[in-house]
Tab-separated table of C-alpha atoms in Angstrom:
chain	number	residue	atom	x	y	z
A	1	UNK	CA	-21.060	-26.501	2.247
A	2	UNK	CA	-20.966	-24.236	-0.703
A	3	UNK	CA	-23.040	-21.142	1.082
A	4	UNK	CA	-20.669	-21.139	4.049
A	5	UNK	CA	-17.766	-19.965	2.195
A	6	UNK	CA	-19.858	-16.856	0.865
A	7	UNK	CA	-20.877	-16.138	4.955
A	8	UNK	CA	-17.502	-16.302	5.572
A	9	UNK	CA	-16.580	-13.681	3.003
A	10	UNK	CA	-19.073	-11.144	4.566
A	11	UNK	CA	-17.878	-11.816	7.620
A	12	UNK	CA	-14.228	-11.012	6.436
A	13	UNK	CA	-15.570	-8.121	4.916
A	14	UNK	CA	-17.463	-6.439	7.820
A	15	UNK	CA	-14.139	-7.487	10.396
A	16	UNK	CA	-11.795	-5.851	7.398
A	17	UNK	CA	-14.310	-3.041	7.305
A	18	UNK	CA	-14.034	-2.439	10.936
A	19	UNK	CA	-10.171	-2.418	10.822
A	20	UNK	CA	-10.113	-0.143	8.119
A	21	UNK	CA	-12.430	2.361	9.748
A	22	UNK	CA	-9.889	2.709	12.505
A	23	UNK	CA	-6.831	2.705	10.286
A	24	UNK	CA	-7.881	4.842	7.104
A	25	UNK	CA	-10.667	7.084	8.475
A	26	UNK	CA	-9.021	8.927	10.782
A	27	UNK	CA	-8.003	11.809	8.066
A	28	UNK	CA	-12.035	12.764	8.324
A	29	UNK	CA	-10.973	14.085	11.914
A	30	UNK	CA	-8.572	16.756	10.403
A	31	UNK	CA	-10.979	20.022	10.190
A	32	UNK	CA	-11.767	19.443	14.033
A	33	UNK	CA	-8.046	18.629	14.879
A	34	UNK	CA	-7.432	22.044	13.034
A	35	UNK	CA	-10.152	23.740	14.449
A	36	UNK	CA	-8.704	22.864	17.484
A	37	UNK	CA	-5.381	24.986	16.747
A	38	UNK	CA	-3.039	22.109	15.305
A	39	UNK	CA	-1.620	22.519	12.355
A	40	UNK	CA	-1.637	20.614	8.781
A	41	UNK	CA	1.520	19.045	9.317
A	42	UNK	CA	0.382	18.492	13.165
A	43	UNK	CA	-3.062	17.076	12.234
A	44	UNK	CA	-1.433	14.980	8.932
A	45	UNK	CA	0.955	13.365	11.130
A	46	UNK	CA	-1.951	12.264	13.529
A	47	UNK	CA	-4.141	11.112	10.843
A	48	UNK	CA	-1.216	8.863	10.064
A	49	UNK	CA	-0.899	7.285	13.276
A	50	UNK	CA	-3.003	3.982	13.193
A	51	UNK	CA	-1.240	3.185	10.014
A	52	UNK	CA	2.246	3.479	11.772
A	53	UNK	CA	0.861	1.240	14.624
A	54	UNK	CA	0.036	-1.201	11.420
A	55	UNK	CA	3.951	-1.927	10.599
A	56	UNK	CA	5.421	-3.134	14.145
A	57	UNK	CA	2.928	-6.264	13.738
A	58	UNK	CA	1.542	-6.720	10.552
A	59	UNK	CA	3.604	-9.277	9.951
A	60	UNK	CA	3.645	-10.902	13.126
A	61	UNK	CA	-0.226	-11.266	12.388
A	62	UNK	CA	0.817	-13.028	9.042
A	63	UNK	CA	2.655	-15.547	10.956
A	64	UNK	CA	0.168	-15.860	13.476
A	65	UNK	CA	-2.609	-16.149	10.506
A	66	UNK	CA	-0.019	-19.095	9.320
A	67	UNK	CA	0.149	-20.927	12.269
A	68	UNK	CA	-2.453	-20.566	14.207
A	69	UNK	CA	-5.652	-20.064	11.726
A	70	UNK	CA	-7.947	-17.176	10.795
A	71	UNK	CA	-10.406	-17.228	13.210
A	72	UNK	CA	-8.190	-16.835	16.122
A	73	UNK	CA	-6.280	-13.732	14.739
A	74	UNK	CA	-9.155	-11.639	13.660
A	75	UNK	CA	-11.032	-12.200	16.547
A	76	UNK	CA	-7.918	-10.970	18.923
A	77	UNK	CA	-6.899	-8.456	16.777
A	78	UNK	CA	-10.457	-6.558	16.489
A	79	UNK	CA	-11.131	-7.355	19.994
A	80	UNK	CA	-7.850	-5.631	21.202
A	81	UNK	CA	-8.347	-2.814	18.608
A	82	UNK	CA	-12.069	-2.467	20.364
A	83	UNK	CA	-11.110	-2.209	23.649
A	84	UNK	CA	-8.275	0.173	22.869
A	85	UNK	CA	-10.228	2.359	21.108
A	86	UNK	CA	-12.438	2.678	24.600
A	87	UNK	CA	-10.305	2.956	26.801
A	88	UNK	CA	-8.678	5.767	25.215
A	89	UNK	CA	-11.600	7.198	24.810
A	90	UNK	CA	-12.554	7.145	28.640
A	91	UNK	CA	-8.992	8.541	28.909
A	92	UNK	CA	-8.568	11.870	27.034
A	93	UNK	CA	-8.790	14.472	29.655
A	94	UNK	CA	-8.697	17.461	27.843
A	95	UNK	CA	-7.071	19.323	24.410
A	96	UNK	CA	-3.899	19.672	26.627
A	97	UNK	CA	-3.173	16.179	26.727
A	98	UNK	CA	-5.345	15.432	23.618
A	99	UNK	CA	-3.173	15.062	21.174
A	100	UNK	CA	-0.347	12.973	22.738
A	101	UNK	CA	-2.999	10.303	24.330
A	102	UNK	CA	-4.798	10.362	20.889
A	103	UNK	CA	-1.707	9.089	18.782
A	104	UNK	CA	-0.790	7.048	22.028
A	105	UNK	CA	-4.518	5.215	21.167
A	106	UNK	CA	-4.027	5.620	17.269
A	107	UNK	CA	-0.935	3.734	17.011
A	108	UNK	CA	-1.997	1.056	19.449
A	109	UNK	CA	-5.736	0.420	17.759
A	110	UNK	CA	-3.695	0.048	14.629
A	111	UNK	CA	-1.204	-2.118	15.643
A	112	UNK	CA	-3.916	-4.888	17.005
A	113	UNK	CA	-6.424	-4.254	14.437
A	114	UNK	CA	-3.566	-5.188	11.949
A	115	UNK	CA	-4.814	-8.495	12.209
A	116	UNK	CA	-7.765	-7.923	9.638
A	117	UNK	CA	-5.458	-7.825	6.350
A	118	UNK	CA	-3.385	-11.429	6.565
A	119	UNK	CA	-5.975	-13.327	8.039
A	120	UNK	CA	-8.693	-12.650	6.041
A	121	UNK	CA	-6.376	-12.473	2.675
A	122	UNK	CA	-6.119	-15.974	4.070
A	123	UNK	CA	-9.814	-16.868	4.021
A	124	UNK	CA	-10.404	-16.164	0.713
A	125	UNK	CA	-7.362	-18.112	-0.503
A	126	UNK	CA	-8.373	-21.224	1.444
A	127	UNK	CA	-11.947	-21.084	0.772
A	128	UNK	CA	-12.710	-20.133	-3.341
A	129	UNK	CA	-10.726	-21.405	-6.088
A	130	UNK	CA	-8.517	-19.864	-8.780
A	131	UNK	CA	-11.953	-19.131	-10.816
A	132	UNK	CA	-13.660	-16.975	-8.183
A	133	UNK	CA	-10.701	-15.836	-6.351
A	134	UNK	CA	-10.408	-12.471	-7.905
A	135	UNK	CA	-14.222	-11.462	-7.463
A	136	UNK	CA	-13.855	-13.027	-4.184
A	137	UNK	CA	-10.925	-10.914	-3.278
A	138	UNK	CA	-12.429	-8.004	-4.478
A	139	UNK	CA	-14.961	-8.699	-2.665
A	140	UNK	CA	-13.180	-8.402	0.469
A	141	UNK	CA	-10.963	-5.440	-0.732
A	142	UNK	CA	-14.631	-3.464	-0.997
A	143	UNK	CA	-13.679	-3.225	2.495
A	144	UNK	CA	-11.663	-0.185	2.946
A	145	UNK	CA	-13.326	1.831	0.561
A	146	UNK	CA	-16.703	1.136	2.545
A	147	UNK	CA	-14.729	1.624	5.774
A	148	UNK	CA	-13.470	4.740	4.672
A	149	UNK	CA	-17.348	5.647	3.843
A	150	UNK	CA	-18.532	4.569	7.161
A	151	UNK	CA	-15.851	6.941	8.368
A	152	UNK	CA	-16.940	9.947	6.104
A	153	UNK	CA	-20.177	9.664	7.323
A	154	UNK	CA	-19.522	9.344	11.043
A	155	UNK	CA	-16.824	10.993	11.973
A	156	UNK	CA	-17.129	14.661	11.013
A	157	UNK	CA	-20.746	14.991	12.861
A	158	UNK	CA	-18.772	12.903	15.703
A	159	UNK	CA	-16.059	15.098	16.044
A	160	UNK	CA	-18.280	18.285	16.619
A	161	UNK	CA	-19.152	16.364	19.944
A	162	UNK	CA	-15.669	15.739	20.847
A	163	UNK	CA	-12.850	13.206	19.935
A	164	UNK	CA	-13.879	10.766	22.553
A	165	UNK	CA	-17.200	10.002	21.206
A	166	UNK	CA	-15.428	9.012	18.023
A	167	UNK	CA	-13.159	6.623	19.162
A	168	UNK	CA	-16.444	5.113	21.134
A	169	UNK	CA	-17.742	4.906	17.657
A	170	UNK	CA	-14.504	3.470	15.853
A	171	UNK	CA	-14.019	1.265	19.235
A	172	UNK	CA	-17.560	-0.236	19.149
A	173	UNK	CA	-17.633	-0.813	15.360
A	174	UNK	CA	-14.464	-3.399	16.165
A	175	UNK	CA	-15.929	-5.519	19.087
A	176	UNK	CA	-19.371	-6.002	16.795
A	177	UNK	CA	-17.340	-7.073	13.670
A	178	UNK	CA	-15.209	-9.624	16.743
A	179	UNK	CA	-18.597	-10.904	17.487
A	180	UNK	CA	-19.527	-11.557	13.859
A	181	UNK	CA	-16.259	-13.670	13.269
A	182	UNK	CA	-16.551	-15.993	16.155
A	183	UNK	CA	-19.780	-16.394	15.070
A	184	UNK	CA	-19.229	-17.023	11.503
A	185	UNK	CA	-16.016	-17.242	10.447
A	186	UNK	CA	-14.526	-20.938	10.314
A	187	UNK	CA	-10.920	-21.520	9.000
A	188	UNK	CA	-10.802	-23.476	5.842
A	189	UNK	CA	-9.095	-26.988	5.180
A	190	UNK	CA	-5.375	-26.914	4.249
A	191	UNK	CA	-4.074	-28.713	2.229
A	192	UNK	CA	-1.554	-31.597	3.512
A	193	UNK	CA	2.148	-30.371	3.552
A	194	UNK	CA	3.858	-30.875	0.411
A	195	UNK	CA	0.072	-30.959	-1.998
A	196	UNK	CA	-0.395	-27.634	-3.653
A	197	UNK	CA	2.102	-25.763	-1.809
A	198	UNK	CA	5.461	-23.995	-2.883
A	199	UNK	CA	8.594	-25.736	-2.401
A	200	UNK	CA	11.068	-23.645	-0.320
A	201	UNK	CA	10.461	-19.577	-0.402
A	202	UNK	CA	8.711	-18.060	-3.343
A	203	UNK	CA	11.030	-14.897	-2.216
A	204	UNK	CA	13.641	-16.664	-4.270
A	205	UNK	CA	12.294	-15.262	-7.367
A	206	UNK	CA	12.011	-11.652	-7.924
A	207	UNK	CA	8.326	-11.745	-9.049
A	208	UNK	CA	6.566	-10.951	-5.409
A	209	UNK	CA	9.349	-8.439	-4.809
A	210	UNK	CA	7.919	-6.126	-7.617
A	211	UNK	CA	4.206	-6.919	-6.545
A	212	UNK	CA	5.120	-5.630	-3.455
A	213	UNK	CA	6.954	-2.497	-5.164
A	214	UNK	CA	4.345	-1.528	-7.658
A	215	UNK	CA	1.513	-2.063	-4.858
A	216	UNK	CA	3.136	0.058	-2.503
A	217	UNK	CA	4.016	2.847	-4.789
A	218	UNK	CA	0.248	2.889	-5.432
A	219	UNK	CA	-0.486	3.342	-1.713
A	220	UNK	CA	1.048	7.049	-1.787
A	221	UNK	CA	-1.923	8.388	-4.475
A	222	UNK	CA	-4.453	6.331	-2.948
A	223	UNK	CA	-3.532	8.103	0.838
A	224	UNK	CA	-2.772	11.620	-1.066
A	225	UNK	CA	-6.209	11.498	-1.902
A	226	UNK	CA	-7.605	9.476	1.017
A	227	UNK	CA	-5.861	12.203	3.870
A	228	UNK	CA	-6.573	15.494	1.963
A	229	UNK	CA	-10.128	15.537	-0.249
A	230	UNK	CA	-11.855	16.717	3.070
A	231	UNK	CA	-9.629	19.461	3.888
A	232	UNK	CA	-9.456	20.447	-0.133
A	233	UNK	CA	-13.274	20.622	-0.085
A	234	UNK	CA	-13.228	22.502	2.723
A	235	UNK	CA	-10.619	24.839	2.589
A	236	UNK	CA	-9.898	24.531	-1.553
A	237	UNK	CA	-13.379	24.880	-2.890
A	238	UNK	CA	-15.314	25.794	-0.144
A	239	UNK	CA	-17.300	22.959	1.119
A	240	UNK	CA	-18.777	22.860	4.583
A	241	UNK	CA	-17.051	19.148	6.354
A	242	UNK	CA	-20.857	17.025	6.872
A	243	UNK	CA	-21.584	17.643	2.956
A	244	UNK	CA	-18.277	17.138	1.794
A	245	UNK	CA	-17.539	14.364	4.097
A	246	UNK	CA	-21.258	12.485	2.260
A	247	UNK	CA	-19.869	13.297	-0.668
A	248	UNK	CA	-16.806	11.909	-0.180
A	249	UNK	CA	-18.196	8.397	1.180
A	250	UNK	CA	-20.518	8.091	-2.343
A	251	UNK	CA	-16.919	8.326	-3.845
A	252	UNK	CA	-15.341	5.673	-1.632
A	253	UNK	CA	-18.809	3.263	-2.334
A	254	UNK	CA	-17.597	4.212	-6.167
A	255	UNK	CA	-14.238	3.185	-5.397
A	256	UNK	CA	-15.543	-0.207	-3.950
A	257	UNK	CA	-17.077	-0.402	-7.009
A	258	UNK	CA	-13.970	-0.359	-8.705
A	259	UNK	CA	-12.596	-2.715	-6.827
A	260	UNK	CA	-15.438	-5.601	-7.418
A	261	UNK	CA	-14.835	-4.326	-11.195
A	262	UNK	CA	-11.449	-5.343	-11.264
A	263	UNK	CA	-11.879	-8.589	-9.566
A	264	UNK	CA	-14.334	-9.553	-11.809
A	265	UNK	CA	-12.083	-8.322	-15.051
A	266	UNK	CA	-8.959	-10.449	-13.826
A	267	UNK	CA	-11.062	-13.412	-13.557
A	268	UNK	CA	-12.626	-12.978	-17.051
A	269	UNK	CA	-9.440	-12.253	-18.600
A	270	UNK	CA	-7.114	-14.617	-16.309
A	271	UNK	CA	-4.699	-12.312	-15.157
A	272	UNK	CA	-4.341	-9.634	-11.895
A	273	UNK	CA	-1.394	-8.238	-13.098
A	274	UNK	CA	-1.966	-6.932	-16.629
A	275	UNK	CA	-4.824	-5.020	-15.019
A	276	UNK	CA	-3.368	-4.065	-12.648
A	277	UNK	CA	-1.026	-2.428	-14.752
A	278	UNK	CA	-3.713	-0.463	-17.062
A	279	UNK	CA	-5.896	0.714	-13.296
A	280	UNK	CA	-2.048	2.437	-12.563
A	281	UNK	CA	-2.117	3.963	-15.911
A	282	UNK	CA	-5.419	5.462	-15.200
A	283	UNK	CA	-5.512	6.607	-12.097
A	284	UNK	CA	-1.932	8.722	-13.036
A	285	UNK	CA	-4.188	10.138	-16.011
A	286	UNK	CA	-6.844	11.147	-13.230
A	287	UNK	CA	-4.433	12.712	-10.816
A	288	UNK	CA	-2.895	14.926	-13.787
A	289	UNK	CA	-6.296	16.309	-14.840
A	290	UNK	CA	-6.778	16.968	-10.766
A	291	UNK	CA	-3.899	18.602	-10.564
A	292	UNK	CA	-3.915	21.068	-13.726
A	293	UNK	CA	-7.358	22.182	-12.634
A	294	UNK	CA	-6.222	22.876	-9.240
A	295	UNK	CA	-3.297	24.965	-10.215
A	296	UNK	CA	-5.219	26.393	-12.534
A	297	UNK	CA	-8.602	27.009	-10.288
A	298	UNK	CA	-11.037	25.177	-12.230
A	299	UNK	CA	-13.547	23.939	-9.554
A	300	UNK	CA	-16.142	22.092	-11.520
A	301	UNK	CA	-13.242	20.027	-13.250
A	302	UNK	CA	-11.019	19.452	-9.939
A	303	UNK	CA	-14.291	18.355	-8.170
A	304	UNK	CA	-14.811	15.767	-11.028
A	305	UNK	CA	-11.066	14.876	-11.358
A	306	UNK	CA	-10.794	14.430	-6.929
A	307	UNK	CA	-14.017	12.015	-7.657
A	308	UNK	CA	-12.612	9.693	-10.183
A	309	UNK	CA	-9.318	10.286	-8.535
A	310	UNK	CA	-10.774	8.693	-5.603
A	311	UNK	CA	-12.303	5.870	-6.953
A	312	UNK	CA	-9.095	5.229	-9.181
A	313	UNK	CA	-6.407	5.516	-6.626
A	314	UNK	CA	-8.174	2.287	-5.006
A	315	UNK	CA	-8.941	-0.296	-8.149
A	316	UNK	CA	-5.357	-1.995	-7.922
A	317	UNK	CA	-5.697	-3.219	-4.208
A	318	UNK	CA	-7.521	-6.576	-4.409
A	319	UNK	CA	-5.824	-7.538	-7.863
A	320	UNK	CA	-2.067	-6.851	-6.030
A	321	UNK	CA	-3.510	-9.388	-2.872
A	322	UNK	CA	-5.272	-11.889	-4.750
A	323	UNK	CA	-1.836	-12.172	-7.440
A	324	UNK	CA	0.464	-12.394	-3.836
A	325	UNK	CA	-1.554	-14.837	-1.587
A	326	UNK	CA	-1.307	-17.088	-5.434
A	327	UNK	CA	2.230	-16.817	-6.238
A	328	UNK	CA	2.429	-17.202	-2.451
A	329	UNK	CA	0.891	-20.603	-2.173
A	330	UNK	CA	-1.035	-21.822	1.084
A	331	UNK	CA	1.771	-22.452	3.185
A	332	UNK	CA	2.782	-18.279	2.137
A	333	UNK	CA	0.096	-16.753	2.040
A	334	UNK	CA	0.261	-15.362	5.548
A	335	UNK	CA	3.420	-13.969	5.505
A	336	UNK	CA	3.175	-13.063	2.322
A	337	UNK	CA	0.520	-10.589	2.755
A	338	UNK	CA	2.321	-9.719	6.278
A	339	UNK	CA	5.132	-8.437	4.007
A	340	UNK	CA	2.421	-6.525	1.314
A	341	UNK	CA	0.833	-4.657	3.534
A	342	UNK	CA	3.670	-3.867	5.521
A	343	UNK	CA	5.322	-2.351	2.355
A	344	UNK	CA	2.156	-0.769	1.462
A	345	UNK	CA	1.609	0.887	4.824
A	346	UNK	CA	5.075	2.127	5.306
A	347	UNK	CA	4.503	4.384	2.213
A	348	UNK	CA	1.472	4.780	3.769
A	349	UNK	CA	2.170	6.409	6.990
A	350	UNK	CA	4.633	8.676	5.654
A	351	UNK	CA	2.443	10.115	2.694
A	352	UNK	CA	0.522	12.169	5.301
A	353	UNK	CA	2.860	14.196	7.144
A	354	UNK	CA	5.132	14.584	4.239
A	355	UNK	CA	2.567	15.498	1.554
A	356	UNK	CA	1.617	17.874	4.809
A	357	UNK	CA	4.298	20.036	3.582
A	358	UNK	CA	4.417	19.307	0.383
A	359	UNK	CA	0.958	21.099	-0.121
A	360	UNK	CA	1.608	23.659	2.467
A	361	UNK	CA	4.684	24.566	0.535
A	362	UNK	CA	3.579	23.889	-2.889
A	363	UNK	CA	-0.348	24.228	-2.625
A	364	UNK	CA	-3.156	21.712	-3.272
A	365	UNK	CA	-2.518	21.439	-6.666
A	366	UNK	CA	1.286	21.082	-6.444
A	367	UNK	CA	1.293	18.006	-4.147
A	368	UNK	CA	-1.255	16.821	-5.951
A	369	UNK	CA	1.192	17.029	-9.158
A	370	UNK	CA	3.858	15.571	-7.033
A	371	UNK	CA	1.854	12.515	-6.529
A	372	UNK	CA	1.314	11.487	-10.498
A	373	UNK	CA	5.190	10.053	-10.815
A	374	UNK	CA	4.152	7.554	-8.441
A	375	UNK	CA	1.202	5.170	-9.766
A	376	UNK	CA	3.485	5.965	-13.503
A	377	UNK	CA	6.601	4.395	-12.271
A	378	UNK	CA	4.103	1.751	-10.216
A	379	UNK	CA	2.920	0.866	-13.625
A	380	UNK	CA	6.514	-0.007	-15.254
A	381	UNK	CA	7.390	-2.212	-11.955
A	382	UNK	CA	4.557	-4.831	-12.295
A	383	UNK	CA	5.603	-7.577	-13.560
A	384	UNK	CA	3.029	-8.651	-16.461
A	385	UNK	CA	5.427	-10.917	-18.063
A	386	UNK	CA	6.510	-12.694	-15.303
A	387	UNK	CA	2.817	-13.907	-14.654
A	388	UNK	CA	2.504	-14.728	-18.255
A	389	UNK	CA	5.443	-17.386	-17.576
A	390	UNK	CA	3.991	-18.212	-14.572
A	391	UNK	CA	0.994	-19.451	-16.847
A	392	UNK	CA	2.886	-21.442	-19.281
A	393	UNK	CA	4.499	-22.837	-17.028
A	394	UNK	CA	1.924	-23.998	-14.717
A	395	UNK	CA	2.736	-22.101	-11.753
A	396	UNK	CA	-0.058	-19.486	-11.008
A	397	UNK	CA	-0.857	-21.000	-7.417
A	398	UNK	CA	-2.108	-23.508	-5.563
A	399	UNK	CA	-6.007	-23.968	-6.864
């Protein structure tokens, strides 16, 4: 049925949504954490914690995704993540113990809501072809950005009443998105072994090796930015946390916008990579002009730069997934993406804490500079050509 594979796609975008919410929004806590007496470093290396929870099982989901189908693995995986998220919640007793049961709860809601990223990089690989794969996948990469938003919206206000009635929130937001996918979601057909699928590992070539690189190195910007616009409102130019946190969720529904941009480019022009490429170029160009003006003190233009910046930093995502889960095949694709966003979110976890000191020790500005060498060098590692062969030779992924 042609519609079904479109309700399917919402429905892997509201469960990715949800996970994302829990994973990535958590840096929108960091003026209350601080408030609170913790420091930057303290409150950095908190926001960090769901993503650390992601690496133990991210790719254990991408095997699970593999051999067990979609369906099964979101709906555990946001269903644990739920009820993790509420129990912790019931269980905070107080800021002694806050912190410690808080990144006891972070890094277990992000290890089970890991589940969102292979399985539903799986839907869309099983369900739309090569010709709408990249708007589909960018479709579903809107995801973080609007669960990021959700977050910048909710969470400040939410942490004024305490940090249990936003895990309540982040908790609840899983177990509706659980509800949605057993309602909704349905795995899609795969193909008998041996028809469209890769012969032996495509880890063999180096090709998804420097997907993985380039991707990942673009994670560190993208969290840069992600863990630290709130606080550089707030403490750099002066915001107050609910307006800066609205203002930072328009960005993030700009950055989605990127995203379905892309997607739509790489299908027109019939390549993720080469994109891919030019987004990296950009969003170093974006970062520099953030940077000068923040040395330098130029609010207007650092407010403009942080915007663009953040709707930048995000652009590459669904163009590195959709070119993986193809080179990847069917019979891959899981543990493909397992090994992507395990990549991606080790950079991930440690950007935080360690651009923590950075900017403590170098200022906003300086770790802001520190950050540009990484989306350049991200830029020289994908591997353009290699897809071009890929082409020609007939071997861009299973259709």
């Amino acid at each position: 049925m042609p519609s079904r594979r479109w309700m399917v796609l919402v429905a892997g975008l509201v469960a990715v949504a949800a996970g994302c919410t829990v994973q990535y929004g958590t840096p929108f806590l960091i003026p209350a954490l601080l408030a609170d007496g913790l420091t930057l470093a303290q409150a950095g290396l908190l926001a960090g914690c769901p993503v650390a929870g992601l690496l133990g099982t991210l790719l254990l989901w991408g095997v699970a995704a593999d051999r067990w189908g979609e369906r099964l693995v979101l709906s555990c995986g946001l269903g644990l993540g739920g009820a993790t998220l509420l129990v912790g919640a019931l269980t905070l007793d107080g800021p002694r113990h806050a912190m410690t049961g808080l990144a006891v709860t972070l890094v277990l809601a992000g290890a089970a809501t890991a589940a969102v990223h292979a399985a539903s990089g799986r839907l869309v690989l099983g369900w739309f072809d090569a010709r709408e794969r990249g708007r589909a996948m960018a479709v579903r990469q809107c995801a973080q950005p609007l669960g990021v938003a959700a977050a910048a919206l909710a969470l400040p206000p939410l942490a004024g009443l305490g940090l249990p009635a936003a895990l309540v929130a982040l908790g609840g937001g899983c177990l509706v998105a659980t509800a949605l996918v057993i309602v909704i979601v349905r795995d899609p057909e795969r193909p008998a072994h041996g028809d469209g699928q890769r012969a032996g590992s495509p880890y063999r070539e180096p090709t998804l090796w420097r997907i993985h690189g380039a991707s990942s190195l673009l994670v560190v910007p993208q969290f840069v930015i992600a863990t630290y616009s709130l606080v550089f409102l707030v403490d750099g130019l002066g915001w107050a946390p609910v307006p800066a946190g609205r203002l930072l969720a328009l960005a993030q529904v700009g950055g989605a916008a990127t995203r379905l941009a892309a997607g739509f480019w790489s299908d027109r022009v019939g390549s993720r990579l080469g994109p891919m490429r030019l987004l990296a170029a950009a969003t170093g160009l974006s970062l520099l002009a953030l940077a000068a003006a923040s040395l330098a003190g130029w609010s207007a233009v650092a407010l403009a730069a942080l915007l663009a910046s953040t709707m930048l930093a995000v652009s590459t995502n669904g163009l590195a997934f959709t070119a993986v889960a193809e080179r990847a095949g069917s019979a891959w694709a899981g543990r493909a993406l397992g090994v992507q966003n395990t990549a991606q979110n080790a950079l991930a976890a440690a950007t935080p804490p360690v651009f923590g000191v950075l900017i403590a020790a170098l200022s906003y500005g300086g770790g802001f500079a520190v950050s540009i060498a990484f989306p350049v060098v991200a830029g020289l590692l994908v591997p353009v050509q290699d897809e071009v062969s890929g082409r020609r030779a007939g071997s861009r992924g299973p259709c």
